[in-house]
Coordinates of C-alpha atoms and ligand atoms in Angstrom, one line a residue:
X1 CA -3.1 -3.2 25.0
X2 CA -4.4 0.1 24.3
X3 CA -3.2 1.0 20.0
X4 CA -3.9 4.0 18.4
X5 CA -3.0 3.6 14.5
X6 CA -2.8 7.1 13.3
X7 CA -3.3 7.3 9.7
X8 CA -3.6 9.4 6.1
X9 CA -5.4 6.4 4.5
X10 CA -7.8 3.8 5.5
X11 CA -10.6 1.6 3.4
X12 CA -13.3 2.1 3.1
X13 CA -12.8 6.0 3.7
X14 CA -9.7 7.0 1.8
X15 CA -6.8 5.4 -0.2
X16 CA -4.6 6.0 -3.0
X17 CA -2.8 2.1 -2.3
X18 CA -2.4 -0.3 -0.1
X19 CA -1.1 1.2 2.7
X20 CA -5.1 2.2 3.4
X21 CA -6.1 -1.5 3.2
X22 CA -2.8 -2.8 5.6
X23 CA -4.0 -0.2 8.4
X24 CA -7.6 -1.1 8.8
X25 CA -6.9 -5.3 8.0
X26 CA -4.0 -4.9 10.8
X27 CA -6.6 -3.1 13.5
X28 CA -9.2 -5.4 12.7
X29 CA -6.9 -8.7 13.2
X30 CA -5.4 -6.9 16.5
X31 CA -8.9 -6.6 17.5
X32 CA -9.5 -10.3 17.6
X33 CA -6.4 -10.8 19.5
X34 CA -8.0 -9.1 22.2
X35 CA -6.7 -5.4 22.1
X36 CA -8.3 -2.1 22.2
X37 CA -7.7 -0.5 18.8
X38 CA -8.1 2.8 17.5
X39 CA -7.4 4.9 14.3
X40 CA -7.2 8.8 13.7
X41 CA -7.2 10.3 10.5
X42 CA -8.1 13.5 8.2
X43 CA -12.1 13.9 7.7
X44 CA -11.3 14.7 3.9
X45 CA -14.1 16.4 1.9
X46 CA -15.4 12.9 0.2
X47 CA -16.4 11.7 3.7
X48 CA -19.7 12.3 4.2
X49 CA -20.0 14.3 7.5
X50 CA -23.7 12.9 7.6
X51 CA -22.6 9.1 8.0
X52 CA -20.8 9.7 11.2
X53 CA -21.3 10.7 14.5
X54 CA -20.2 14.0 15.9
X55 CA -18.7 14.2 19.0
X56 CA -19.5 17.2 20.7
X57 CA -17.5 20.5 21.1
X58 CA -15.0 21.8 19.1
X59 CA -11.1 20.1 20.1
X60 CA -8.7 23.2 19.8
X61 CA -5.1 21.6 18.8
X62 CA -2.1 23.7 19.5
X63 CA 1.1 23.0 17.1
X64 CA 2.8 25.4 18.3
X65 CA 2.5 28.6 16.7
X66 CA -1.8 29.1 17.0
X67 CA -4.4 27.5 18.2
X68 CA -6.5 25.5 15.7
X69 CA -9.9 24.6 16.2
X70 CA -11.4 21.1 14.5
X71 CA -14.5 18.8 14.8
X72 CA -13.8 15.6 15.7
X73 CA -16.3 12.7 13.5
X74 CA -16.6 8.9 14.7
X75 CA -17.7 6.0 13.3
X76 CA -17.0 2.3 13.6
X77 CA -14.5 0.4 11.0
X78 CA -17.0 -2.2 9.3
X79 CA -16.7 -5.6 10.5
X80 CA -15.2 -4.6 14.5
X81 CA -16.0 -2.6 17.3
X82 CA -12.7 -0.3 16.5
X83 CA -14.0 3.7 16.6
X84 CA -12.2 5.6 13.7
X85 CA -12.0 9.5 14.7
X86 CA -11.7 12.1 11.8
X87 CA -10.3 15.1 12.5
X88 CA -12.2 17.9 10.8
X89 CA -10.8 21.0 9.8
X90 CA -11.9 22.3 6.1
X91 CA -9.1 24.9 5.7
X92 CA -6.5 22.0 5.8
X93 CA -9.0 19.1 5.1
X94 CA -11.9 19.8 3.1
X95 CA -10.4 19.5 -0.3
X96 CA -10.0 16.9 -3.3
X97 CA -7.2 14.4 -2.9
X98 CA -5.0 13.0 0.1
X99 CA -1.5 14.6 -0.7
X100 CA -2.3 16.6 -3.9
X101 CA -4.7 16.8 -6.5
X102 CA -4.0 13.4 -8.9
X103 CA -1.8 13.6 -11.3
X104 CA -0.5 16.8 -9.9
X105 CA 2.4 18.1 -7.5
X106 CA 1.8 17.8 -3.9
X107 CA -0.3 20.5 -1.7
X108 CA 2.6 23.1 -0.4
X109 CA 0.7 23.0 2.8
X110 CA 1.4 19.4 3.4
X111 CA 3.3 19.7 6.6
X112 CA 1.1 22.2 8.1
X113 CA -1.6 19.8 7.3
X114 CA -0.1 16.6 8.7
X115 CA 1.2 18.3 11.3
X116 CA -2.0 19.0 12.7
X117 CA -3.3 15.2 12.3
X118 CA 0.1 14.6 14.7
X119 CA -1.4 17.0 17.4
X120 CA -4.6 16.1 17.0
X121 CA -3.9 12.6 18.0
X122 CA -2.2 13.6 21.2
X123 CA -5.5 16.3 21.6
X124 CA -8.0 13.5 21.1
X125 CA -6.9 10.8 23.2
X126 CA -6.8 14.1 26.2
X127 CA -10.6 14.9 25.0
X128 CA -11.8 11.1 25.5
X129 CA -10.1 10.4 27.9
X130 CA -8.4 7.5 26.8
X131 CA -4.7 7.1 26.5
X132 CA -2.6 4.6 24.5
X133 CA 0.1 1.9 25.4
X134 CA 1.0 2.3 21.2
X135 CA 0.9 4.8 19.0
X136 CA 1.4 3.1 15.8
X137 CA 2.1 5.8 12.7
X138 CA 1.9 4.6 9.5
X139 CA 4.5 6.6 7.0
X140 CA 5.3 10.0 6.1
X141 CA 2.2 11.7 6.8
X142 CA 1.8 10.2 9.9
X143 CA 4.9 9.9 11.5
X144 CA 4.4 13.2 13.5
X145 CA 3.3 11.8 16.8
X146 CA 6.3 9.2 17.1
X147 CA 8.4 12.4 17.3
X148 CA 6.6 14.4 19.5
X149 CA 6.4 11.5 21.6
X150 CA 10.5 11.3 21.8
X151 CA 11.0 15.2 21.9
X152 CA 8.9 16.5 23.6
X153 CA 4.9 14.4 24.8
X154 CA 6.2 11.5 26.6
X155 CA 5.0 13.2 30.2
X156 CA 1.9 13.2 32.3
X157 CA -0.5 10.9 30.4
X158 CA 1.4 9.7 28.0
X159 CA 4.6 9.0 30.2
X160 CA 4.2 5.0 29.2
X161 CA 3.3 5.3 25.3
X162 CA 5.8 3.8 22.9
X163 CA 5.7 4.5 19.0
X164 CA 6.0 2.3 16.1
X165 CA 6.9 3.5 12.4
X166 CA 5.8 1.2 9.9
X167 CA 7.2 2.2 6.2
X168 CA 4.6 1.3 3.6
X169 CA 7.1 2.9 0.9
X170 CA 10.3 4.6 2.0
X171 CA 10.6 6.4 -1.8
X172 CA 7.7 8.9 -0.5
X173 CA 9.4 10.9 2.9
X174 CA 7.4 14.7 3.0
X175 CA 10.6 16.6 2.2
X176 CA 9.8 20.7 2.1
X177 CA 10.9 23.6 2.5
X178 CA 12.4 24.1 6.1
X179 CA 11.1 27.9 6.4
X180 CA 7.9 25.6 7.1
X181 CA 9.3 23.0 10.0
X182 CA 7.8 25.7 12.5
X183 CA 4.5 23.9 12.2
X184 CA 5.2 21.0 13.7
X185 CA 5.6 23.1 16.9
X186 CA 9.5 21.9 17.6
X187 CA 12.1 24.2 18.4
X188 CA 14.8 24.0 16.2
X189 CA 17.7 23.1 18.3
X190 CA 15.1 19.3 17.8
X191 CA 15.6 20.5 13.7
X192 CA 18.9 18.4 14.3
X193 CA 18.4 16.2 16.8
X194 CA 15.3 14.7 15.9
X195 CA 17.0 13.9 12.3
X196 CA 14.4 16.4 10.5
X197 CA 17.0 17.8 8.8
X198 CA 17.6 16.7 5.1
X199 CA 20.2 18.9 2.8
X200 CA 18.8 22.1 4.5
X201 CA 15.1 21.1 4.0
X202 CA 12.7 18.7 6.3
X203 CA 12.3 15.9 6.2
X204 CA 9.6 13.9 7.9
X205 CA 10.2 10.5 7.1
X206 CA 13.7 10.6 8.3
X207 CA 12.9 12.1 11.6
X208 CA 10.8 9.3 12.5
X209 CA 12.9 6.9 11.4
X210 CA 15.2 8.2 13.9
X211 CA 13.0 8.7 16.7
X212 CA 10.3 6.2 16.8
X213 CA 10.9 3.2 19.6
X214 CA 10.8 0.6 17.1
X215 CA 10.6 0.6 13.6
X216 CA 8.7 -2.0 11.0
X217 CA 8.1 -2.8 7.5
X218 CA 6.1 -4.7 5.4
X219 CA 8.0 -7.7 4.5
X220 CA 11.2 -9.4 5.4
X221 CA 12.7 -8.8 2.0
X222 CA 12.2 -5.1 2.3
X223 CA 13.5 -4.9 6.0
X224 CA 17.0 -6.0 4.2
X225 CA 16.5 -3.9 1.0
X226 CA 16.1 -0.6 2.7
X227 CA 19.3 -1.0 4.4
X228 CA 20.9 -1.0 0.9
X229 CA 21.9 2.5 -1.1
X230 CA 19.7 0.9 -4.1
X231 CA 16.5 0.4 -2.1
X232 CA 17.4 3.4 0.8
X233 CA 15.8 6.3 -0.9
X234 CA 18.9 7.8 1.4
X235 CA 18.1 6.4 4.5
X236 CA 19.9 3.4 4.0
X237 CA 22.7 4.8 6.7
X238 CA 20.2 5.5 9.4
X239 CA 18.5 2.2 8.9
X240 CA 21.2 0.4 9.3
X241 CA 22.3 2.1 12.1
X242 CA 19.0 1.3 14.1
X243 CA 18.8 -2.4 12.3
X244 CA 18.5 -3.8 15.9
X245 CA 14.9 -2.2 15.9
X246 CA 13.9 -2.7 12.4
X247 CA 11.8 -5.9 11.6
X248 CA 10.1 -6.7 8.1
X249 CA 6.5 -7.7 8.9
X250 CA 4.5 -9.2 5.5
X251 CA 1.2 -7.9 5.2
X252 CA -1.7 -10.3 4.9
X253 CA -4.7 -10.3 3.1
X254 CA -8.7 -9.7 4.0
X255 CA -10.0 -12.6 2.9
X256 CA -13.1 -11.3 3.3
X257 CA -12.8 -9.1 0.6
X258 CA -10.6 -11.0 -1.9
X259 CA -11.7 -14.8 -1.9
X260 CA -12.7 -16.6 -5.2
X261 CA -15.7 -18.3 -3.3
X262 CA -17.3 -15.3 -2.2
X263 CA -16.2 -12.8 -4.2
X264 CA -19.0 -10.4 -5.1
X265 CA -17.6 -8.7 -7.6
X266 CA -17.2 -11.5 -10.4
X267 CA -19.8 -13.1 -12.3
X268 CA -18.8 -17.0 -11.3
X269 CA -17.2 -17.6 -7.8
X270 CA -14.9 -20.9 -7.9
X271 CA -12.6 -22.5 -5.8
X272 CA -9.4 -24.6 -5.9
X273 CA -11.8 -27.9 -6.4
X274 CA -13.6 -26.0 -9.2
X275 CA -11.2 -24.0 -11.3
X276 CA -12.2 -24.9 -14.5
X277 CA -14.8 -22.1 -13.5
X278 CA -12.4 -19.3 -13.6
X279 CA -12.8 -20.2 -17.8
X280 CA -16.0 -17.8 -17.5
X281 CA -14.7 -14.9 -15.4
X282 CA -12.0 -15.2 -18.0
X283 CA -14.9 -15.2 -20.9
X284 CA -16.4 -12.3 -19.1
X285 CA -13.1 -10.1 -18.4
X286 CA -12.5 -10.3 -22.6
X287 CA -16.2 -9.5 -23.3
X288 CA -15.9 -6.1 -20.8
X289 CA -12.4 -5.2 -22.6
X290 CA -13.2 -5.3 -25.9
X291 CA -10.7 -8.5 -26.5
X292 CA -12.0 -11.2 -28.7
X293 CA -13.2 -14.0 -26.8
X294 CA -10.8 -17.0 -27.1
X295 CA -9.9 -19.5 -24.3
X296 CA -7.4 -20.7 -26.1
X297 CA -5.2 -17.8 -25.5
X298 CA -3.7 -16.8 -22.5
X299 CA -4.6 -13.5 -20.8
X300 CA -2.1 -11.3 -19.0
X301 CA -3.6 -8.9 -16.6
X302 CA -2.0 -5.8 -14.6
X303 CA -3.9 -3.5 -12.0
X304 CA -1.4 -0.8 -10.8
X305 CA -0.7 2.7 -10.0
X306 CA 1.0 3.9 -13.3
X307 CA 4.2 5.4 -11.3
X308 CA 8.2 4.8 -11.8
X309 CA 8.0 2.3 -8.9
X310 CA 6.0 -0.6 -10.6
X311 CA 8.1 -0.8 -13.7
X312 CA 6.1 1.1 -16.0
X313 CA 9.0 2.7 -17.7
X314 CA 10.3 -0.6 -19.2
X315 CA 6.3 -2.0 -19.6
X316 CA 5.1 1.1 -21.3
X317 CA 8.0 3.5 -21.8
X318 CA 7.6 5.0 -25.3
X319 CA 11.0 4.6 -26.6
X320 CA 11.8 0.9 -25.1
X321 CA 8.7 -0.7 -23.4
X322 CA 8.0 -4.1 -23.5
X323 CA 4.3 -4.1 -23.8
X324 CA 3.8 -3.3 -27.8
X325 CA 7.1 -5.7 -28.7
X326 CA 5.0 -8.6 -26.7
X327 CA 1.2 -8.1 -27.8
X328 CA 2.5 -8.1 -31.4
X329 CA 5.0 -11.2 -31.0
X330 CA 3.4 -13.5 -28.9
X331 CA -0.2 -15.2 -28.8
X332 CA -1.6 -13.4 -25.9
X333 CA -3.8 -11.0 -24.4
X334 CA -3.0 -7.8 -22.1
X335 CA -5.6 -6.2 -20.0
X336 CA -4.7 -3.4 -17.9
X337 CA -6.4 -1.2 -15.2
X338 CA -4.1 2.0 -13.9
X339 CA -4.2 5.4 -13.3
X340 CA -1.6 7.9 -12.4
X341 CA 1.5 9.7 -14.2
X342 CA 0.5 11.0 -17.2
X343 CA 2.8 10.1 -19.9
X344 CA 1.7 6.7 -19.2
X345 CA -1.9 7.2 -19.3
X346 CA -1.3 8.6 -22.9
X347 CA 0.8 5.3 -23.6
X348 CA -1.8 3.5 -22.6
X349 CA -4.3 5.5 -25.2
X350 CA -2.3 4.8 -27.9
X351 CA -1.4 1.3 -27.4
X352 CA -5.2 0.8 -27.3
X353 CA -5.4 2.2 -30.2
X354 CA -2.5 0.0 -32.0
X355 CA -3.1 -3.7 -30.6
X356 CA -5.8 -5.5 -30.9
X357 CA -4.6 -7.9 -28.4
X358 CA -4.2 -5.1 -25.9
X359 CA -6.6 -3.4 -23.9
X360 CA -6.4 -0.6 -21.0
X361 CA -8.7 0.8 -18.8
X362 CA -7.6 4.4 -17.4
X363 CA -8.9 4.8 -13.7
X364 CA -9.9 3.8 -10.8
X365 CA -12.3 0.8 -10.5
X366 CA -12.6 -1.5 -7.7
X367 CA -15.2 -4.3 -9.5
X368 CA -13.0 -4.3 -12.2
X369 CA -10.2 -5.1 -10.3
X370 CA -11.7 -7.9 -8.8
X371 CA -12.8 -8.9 -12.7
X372 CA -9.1 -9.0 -13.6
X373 CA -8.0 -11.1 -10.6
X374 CA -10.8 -13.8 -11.3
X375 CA -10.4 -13.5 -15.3
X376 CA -6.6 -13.1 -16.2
X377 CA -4.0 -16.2 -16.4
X378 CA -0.9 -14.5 -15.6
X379 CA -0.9 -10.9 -13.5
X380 CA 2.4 -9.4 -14.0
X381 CA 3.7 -7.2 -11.0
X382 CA 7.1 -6.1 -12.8
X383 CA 8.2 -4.0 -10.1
X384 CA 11.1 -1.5 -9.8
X385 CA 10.8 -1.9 -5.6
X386 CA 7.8 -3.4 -4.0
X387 CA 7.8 -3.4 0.2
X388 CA 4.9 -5.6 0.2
X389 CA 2.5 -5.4 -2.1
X390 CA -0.8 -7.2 -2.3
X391 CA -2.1 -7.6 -6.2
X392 CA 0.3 -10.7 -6.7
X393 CA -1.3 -12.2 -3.0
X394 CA -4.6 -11.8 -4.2
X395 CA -3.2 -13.6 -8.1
X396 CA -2.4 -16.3 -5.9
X397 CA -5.8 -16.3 -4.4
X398 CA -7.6 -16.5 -7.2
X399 CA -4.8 -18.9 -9.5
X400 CA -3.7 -16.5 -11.1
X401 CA 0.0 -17.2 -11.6
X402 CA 2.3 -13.5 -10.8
X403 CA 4.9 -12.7 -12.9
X404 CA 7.1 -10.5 -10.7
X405 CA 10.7 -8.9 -10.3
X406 CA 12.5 -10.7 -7.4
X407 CA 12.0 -7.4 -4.9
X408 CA 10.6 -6.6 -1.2
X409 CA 7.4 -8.5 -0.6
X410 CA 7.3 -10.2 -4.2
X411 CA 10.2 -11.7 -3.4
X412 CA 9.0 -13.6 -0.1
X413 CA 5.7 -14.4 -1.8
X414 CA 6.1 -15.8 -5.0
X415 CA 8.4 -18.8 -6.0
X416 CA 9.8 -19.2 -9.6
X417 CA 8.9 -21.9 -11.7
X418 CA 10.8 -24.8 -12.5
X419 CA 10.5 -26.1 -15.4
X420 CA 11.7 -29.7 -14.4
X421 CA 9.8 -30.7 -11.5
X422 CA 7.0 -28.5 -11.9
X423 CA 8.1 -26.6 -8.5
X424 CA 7.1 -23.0 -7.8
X425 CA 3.8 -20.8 -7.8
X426 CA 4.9 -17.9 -10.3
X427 CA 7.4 -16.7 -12.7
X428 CA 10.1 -14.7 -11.1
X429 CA 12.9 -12.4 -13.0
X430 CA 15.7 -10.6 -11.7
X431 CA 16.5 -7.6 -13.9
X432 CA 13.9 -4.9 -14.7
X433 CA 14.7 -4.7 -18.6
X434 CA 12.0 -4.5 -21.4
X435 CA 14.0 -8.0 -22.1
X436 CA 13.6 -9.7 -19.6
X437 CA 10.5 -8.8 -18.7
X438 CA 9.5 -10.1 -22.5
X439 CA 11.3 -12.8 -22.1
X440 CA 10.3 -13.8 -19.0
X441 CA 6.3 -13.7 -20.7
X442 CA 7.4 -15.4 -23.3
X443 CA 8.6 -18.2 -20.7
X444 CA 5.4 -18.4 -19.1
X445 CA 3.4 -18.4 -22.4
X446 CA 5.2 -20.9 -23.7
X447 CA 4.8 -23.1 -20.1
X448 CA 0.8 -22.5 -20.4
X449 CA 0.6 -23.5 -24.2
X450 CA 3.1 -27.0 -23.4
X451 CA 3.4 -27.6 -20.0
X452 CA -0.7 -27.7 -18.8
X453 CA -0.1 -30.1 -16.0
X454 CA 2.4 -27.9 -14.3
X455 CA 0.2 -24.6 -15.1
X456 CA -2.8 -26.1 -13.1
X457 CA -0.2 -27.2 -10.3
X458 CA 1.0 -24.3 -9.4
X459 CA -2.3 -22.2 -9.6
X460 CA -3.5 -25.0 -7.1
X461 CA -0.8 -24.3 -4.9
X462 CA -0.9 -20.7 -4.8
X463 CA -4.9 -20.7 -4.2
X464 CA -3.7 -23.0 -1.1
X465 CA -1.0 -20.4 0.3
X466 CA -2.0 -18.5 3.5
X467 CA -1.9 -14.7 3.8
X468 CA -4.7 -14.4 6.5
X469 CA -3.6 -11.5 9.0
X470 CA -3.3 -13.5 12.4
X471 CA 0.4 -14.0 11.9
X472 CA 1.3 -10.7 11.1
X473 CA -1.0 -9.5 13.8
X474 CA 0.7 -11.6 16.4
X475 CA 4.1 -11.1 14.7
X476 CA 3.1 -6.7 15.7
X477 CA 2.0 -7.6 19.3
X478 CA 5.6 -9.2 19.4
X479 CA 7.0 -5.6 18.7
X480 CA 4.0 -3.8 21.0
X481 CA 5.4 -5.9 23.8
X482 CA 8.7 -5.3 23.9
X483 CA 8.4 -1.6 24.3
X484 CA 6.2 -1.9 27.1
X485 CA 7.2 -0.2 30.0
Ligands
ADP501 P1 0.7 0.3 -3.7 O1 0.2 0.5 -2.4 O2 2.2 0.5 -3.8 O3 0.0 0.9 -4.8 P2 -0.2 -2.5 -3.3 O4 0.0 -3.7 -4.2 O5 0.2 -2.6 -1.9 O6 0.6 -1.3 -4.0 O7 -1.7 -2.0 -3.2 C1 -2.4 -1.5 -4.3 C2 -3.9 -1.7 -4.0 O8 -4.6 -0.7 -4.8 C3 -4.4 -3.0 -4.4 O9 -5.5 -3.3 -3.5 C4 -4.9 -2.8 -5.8 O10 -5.8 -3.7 -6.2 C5 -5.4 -1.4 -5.8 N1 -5.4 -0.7 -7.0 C6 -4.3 0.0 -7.6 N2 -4.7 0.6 -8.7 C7 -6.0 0.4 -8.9 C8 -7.0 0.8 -9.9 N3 -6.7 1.5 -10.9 N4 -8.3 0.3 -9.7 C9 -8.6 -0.4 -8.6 N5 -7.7 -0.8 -7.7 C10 -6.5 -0.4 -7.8
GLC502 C1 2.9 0.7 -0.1 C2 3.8 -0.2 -0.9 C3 3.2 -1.6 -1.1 C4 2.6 -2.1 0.2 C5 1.6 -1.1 0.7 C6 0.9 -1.6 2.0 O1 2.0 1.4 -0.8 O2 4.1 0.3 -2.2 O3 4.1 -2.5 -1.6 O4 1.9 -3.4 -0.1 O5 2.3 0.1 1.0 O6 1.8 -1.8 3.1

């Protein structure tokens, strides 16, 4: 089959989570199943024009209300033959930052900009001649195309495509102003039809969600959750309303990245047999922090973006978070590594600056990352909603036992403790409080102090869990399939 993944993010070029490391894993793992895969996506101004080919001529794009004229860069996604195409216009594109500059509001010309990475992908596949069975659009920014396609571009060449929307995280849906839903080049008797319309503004998310073939997201848990007022973001009607096309697909890991016995990043690789060797990444992550340098005292490590979603509120929040109450009552260390909302990064700062048990780096830092994987006991992945998420995959990886809130993709991946048999490959709570996330700490402190036996159980099993991408991948071909015409 013939896929083209159009895209905001993808590693190694752009990514603010993890939705850029699910779209280029999923397109490599397609790859090997045989298909021809493709991805489009912005040429922001940190790619470096100079490291990719240029295909010649300029590709005019017409949303609708002018002609725009872009470059179109190619290179290939490391480790396959898949050609990523970057769409190169500096007005829209050559600027800091995917959605907005960190830390502040998004760009106000988001849908102008996004719209023209929908067109674009229809415009490329006309200039290379090459047309696709699937175009698969992963979220907001992308889900232009999978409208069009409904609306008004299913003819001539494209007469067989079929469109998937995955959500990678239904709380983010490109809601503006609708004085600007002109850009997308629809008419607006489609401002109702297509489902843009949101309160009186527009709504991007929601009009794919209405008018892609078939929908996915990125676990089973989530596929339920999203169906539910709590979890819906308000979409929780429409989603159950087209439930009979919705499937929860978990995301895997690349294991050629994050794997304990070849992991480049940390100073002593190890393996299930040898785990008493995760002692000096663990020696080596205090050293780097600033902790004192104690074996004997269980480290709690938390990588994150530092937004409402992963429970920072109740970790951090000034008035009630859990963070300072734990550090100062229990024997432990915390290491964290986060950027993102502000009031937390000043939290952060000052619990530095109060606990000597607690230490936080502020940015973004991918060998570090890796450090905290290999070197913590415990990772603790608290969060409000989580559709997949792949930090407590990669604890498990590396035996590092999760502490997570059952939710989304934590919830299919992570099995509570039990205290009796020594079942289970985490520590799993059900409320987001400060409480119970202290108490649920507390619990797993108190399990690596007294129960050692069922500690080194459990990390064995998790480092033996699979989350390779070849089910997943398959599990998408399933849904490719049955929209073929
Ligand atoms: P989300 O996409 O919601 O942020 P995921 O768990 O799916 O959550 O993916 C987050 C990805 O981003 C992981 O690969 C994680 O290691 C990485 N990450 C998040 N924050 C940082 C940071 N400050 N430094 C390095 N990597 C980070
Ligand atoms: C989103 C979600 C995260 C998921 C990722 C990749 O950013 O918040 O849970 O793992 O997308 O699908």
């Amino acid at each position: 089959m013939k896929i083209l993944m159009v895209t905001s993010e993808a590693v190694p070029y752009a990514k603010t989570g993890g939705l850029a490391d699910a779209v280029s894993a999923l397109s490599i793992a397609l790859e090997k199943l045989g298909h021809d895969v493709r991805i489009i996506m912005p040429r922001y101004y940190r790619i470096d024009r100079s490291k990719l080919e240029h295909i010649p001529g300029p590709m005019g794009v017409h949303p609708g209300y002018q002609e725009i004229w872009t470059g179109v860069y190619t290179t290939k996604l490391p480790g396959s033959t898949i050609p990523v195409y970057f769409i190169d216009h500096e007005h829209s594109f050559g600027r800091d930052g995917i959605y907005g500059v960190p830390g502040e509001t998004d760009f106000n010309d988001n849908p102008q900009r996004f719209s023209l990475l929908g067109h674009a992908a229809f415009q490329l596949c006309r200039k290379i001649q090459w047309y696709p069975d699937i175009m698969h659009c992963h979220d907001w920014a992308a889900a232009l195309p999978a409208i069009l396609l409904k609306c008004t571009h299913r003819q001539g060449e494209f007469a067989r495509t079929a469109s998937v929307f995955t959500i990678h995280n239904i709380g983010y849906q490109g809601v503006y102003g609708k004085h600007l839903y002109p850009y997308t080049g629809l008419g607006w008797d489609q401002f109702y039809s297509a489902g843009f319309e949101d309160w009186d503004r527009m709504n991007f998310l929601k009009a794919a969600l209405v008018c892609a073939d078939k929908l996915t997201t990125v676990s089973p848990t989530y596929a339920k959750e999203v169906q539910r007022p709590e979890f819906g973001f308000r979409m929780d009607g429409i989603l159950r309303y087209r439930s009979a096309d919705l499937f929860g697909i978990l995301n895997g890991v690349d294991t050629t990245i994050w794997n304990p016995e070849t992991d480049t990043y940390i100073p002593q690789k190890y393996s299930v047999k040898t785990l008493e060797k995760k002692k000096k990444n663990k020696a080596e992550l205090q050293k780097k922090m600033g902790l004192k340098i104690d074996p004997d005292v269980p480290v709690f490590g938390i990588i994150t973006r530092l937004a409402d979603q992963k429970g920072v509120s109740e970790l951090f929040g000034p008035a009630y978070g859990s963070a300072f109450k734990m550090c100062s009552d229990i024997h432990m260390q915390m290491v964290v590594l986060g950027s993102g909302e502000k009031w937390c990064e000043d939290e952060l700062v000052s619990l530095n600056r109060s606990l000597p048990n607690f230490s936080a780096y502020i940015g973004y830092d991918e060998g570090l990352s890796h450090l905290i994987e290999a070197g913590s006991d415990f990772f603790l992945m608290p969060s409000r909603y989580e559709p997949c998420g792949l930090n407590q995959m990669y604890s498990l990886l590396y035996g590092t036992l999760p502490i997570v809130r059952k939710t989304g993709g934590l919830a299919d991946t992570v099995e509570n403790y039990d205290e009796k048999t020594g079942a289970g490959t985490g520590f799993v709570l059900e409320n987001l409080t400060p409480q119970s996330i202290y108490d649920t700490v507390g619990w797993a402190t108190y399990a690596w102090y007294n129960k050692k036996e069922h500690i080194q159980k459990m990390q064995e099993r998790g480092m033996k869990q699979q989350f390779g991408w070849e089910v997943s991948a398959k599990k998408y071909e399933d849904v490719y399939k049955s929209i073929q015409t």
